[in-house]
Short mmCIF file of C-alpha atoms in Angstrom, two decimals:
data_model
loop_
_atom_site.label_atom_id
_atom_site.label_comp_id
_atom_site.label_asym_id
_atom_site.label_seq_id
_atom_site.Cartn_x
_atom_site.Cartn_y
_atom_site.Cartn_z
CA UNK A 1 0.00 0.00 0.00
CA UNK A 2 1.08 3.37 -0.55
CA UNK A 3 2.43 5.35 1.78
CA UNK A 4 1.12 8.88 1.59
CA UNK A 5 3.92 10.26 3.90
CA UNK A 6 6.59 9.36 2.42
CA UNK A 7 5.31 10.05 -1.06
CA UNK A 8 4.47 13.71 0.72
CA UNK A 9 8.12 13.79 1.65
CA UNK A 10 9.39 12.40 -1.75
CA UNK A 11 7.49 15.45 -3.66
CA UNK A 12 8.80 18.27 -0.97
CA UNK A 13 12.18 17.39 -1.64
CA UNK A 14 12.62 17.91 -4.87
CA UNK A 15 11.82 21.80 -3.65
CA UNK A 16 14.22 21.86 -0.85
CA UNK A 17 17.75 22.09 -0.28
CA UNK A 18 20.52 23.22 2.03
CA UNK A 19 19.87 26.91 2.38
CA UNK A 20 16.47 26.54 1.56
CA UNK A 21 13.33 29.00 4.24
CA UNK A 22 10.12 26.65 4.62
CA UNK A 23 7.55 25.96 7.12
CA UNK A 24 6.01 23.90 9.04
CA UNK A 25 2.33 25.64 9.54
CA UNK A 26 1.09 23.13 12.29
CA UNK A 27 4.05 21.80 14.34
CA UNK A 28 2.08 19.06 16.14
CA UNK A 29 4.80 16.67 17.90
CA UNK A 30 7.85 18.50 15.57
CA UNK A 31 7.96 14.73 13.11
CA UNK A 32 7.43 17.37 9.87
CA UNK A 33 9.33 20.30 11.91
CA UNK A 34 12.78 17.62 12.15
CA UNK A 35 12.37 16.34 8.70
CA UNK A 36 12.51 20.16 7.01
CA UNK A 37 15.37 21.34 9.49
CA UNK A 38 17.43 18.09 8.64
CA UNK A 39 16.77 18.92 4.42
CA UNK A 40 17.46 22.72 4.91
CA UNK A 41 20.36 22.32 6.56
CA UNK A 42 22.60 24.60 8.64
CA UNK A 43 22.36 27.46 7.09
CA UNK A 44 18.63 26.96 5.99
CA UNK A 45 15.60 28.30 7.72
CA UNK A 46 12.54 26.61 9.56
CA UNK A 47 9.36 28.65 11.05
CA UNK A 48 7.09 26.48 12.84
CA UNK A 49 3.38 27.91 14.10
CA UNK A 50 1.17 26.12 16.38
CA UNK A 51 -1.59 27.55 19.16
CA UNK A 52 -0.52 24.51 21.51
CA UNK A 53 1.69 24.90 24.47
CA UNK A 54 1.87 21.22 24.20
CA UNK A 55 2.88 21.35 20.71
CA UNK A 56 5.84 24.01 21.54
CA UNK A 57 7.30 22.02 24.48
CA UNK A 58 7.36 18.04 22.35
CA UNK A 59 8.59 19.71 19.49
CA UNK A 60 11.64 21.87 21.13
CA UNK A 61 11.91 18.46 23.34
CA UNK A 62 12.32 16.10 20.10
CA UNK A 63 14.55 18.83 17.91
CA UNK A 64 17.13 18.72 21.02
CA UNK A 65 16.71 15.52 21.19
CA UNK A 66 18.13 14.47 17.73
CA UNK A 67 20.54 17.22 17.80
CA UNK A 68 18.71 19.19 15.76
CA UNK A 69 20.60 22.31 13.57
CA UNK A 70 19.84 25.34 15.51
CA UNK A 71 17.99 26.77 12.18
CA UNK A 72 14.39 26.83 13.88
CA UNK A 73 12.09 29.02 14.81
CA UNK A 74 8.96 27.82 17.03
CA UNK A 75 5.91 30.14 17.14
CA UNK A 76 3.19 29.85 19.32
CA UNK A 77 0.63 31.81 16.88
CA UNK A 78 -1.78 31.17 14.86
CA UNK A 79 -0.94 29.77 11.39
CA UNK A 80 -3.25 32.81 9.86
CA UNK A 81 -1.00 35.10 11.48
CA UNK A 82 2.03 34.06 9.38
CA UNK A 83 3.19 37.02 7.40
CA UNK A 84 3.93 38.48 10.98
CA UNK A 85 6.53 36.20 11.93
CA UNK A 86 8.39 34.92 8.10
CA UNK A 87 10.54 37.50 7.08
CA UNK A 88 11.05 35.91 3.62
CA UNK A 89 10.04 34.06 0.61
CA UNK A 90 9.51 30.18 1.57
CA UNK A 91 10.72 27.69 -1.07
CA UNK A 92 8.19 24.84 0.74
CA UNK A 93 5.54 24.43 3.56
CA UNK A 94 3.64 21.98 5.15
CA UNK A 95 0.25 22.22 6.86
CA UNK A 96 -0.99 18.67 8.30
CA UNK A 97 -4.51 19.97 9.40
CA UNK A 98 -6.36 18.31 12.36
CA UNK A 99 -5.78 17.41 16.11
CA UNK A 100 -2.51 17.39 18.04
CA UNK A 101 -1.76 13.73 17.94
CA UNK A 102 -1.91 12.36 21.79
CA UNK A 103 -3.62 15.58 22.44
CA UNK A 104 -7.22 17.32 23.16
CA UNK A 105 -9.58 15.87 19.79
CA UNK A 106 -11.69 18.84 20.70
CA UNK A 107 -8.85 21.04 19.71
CA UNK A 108 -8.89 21.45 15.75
CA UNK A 109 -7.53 23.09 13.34
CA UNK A 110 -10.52 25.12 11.70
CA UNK A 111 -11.64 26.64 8.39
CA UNK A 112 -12.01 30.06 9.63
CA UNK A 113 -7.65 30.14 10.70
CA UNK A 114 -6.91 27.60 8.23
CA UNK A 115 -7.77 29.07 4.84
CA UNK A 116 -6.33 32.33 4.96
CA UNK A 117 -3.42 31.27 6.19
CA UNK A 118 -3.03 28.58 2.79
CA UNK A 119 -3.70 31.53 0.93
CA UNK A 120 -1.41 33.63 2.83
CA UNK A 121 1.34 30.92 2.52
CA UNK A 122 0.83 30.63 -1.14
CA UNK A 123 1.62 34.69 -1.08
CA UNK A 124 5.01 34.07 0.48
CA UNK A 125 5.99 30.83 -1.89
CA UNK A 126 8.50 31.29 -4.45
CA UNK A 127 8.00 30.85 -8.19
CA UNK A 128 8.65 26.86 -8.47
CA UNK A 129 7.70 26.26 -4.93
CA UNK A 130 5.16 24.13 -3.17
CA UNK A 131 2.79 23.41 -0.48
CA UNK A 132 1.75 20.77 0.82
CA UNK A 133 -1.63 20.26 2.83
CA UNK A 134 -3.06 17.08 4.76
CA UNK A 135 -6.68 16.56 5.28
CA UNK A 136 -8.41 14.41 7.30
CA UNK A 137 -12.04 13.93 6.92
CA UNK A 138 -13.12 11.80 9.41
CA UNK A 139 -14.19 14.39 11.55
CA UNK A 140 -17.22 17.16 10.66
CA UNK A 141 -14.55 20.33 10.67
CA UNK A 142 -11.72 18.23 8.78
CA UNK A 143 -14.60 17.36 6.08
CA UNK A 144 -15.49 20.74 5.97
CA UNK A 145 -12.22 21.65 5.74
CA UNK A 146 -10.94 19.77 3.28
CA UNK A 147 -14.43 20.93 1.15
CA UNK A 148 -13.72 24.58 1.45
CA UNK A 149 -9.62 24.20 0.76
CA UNK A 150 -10.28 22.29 -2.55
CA UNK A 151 -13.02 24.58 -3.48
CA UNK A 152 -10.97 27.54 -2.79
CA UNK A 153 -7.92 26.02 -4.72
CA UNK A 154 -9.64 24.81 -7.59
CA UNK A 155 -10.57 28.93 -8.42
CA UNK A 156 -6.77 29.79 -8.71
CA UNK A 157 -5.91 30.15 -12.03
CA UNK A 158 -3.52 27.73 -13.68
CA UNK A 159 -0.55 30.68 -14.14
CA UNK A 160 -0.39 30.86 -10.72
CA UNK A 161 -0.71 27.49 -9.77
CA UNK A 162 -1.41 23.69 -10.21
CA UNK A 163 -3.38 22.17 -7.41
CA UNK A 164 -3.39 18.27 -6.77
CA UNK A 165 -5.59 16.01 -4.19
CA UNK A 166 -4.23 12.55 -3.75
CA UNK A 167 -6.53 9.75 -2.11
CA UNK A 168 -7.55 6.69 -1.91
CA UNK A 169 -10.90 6.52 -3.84
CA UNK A 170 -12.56 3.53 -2.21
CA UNK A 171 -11.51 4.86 1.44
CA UNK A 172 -14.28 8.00 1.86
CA UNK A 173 -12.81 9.64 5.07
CA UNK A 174 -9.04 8.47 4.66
CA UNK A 175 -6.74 11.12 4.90
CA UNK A 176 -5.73 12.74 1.55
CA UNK A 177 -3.21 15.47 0.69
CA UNK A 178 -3.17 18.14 -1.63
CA UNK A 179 0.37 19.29 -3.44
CA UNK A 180 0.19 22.69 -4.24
CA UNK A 181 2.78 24.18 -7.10
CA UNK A 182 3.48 27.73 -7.60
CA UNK A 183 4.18 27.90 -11.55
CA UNK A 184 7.74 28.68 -12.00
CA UNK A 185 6.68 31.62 -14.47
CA UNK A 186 4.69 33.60 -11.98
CA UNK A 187 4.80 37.19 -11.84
CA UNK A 188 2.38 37.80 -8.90
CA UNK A 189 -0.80 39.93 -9.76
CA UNK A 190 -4.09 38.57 -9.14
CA UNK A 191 -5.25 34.56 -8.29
#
């Protein structure tokens, strides 16, 4: 069976590199937060957002613990909030949508936070560069979520941007992830 994590990872790297800014635009337990600081390298640059104290204190715990490059920065914002914190154009970023794994299931990511900061984070993506979003509709607000991001995505136009879901078709409320690509040719102007 496929493994969509690894094919998530497989597609990201072929945007990163040592050197490279990205984010990580829910933290969670710092797994996505270690994998971009290990691929940007020293003298790369990693923001990570999450509202969780929780989130904060097992990420910092796990990046120290695998001797982690000092090339982090953990926020405890918002994601929508974004553009107050990155200071630069992002070659990649990651949003994995939901609950804190091993935390509060009451505590979700929502539409309201969630879609303006995609479209935020598609602002601050270089020409050539990507997103990637996980979904995972089976809960009510990750349905709806994943409704209103592929809705919203699907009215960019095609010079700005490709948009791609990947899931499994005969699994309703699997987890699925979209792969968004900012068209190398983009001038900026209007979506």
């Amino acid at each position: 069976m496929l493994n969509l994590r690894e094919t998530q990872k497989a597609m990201l790297t072929k945007h990163i590199k040592e050197g490279s800014a990205v984010a990580d635009f829910t933290m969670g337990n710092g797994n996505d937060t270690l994998w971009l600081s290990n691929q940007v390298g020293v003298t790369g640059k990693v923001f990570a957002f999450d509202i969780q104290e929780a989130a904060l204190a097992n990420t910092k715990s796990l990046l120290e613990k695998e001797g982690c490059f000092e090339n982090y920065t953990l926020i405890r914002e918002s994601h929508h909030l974004l553009k107050e914190y990155i200071d630069c154009p992002l070659d990649a970023g990651i949003f994995n949508l939901g609950f804190l794994p091993g935390g509060d299931k009451a505590l979700t990511t929502l539409r309201s936070t969630t879609l303006p900061a995609i479209e935020a984070a598609i602002s601050l993506i270089k020409p050539g560069g990507c997103l990637m979003i996980a979904i995972y509709p089976g809960h009510e607000e990750g349905r709806l979520e994943g409704e209103l991001i592929c809705e919203t995505l699907s009215g960019y136009d095609q010079k700005h941007l490709s948009a791609y879901r990947f899931n499994v078709l005969n699994a309703a409320t699997s987890p699925y992830f979209i792969y968004v690509e900012i068209n190398e040719k983009y001038k900026g102007g209007n979506r």
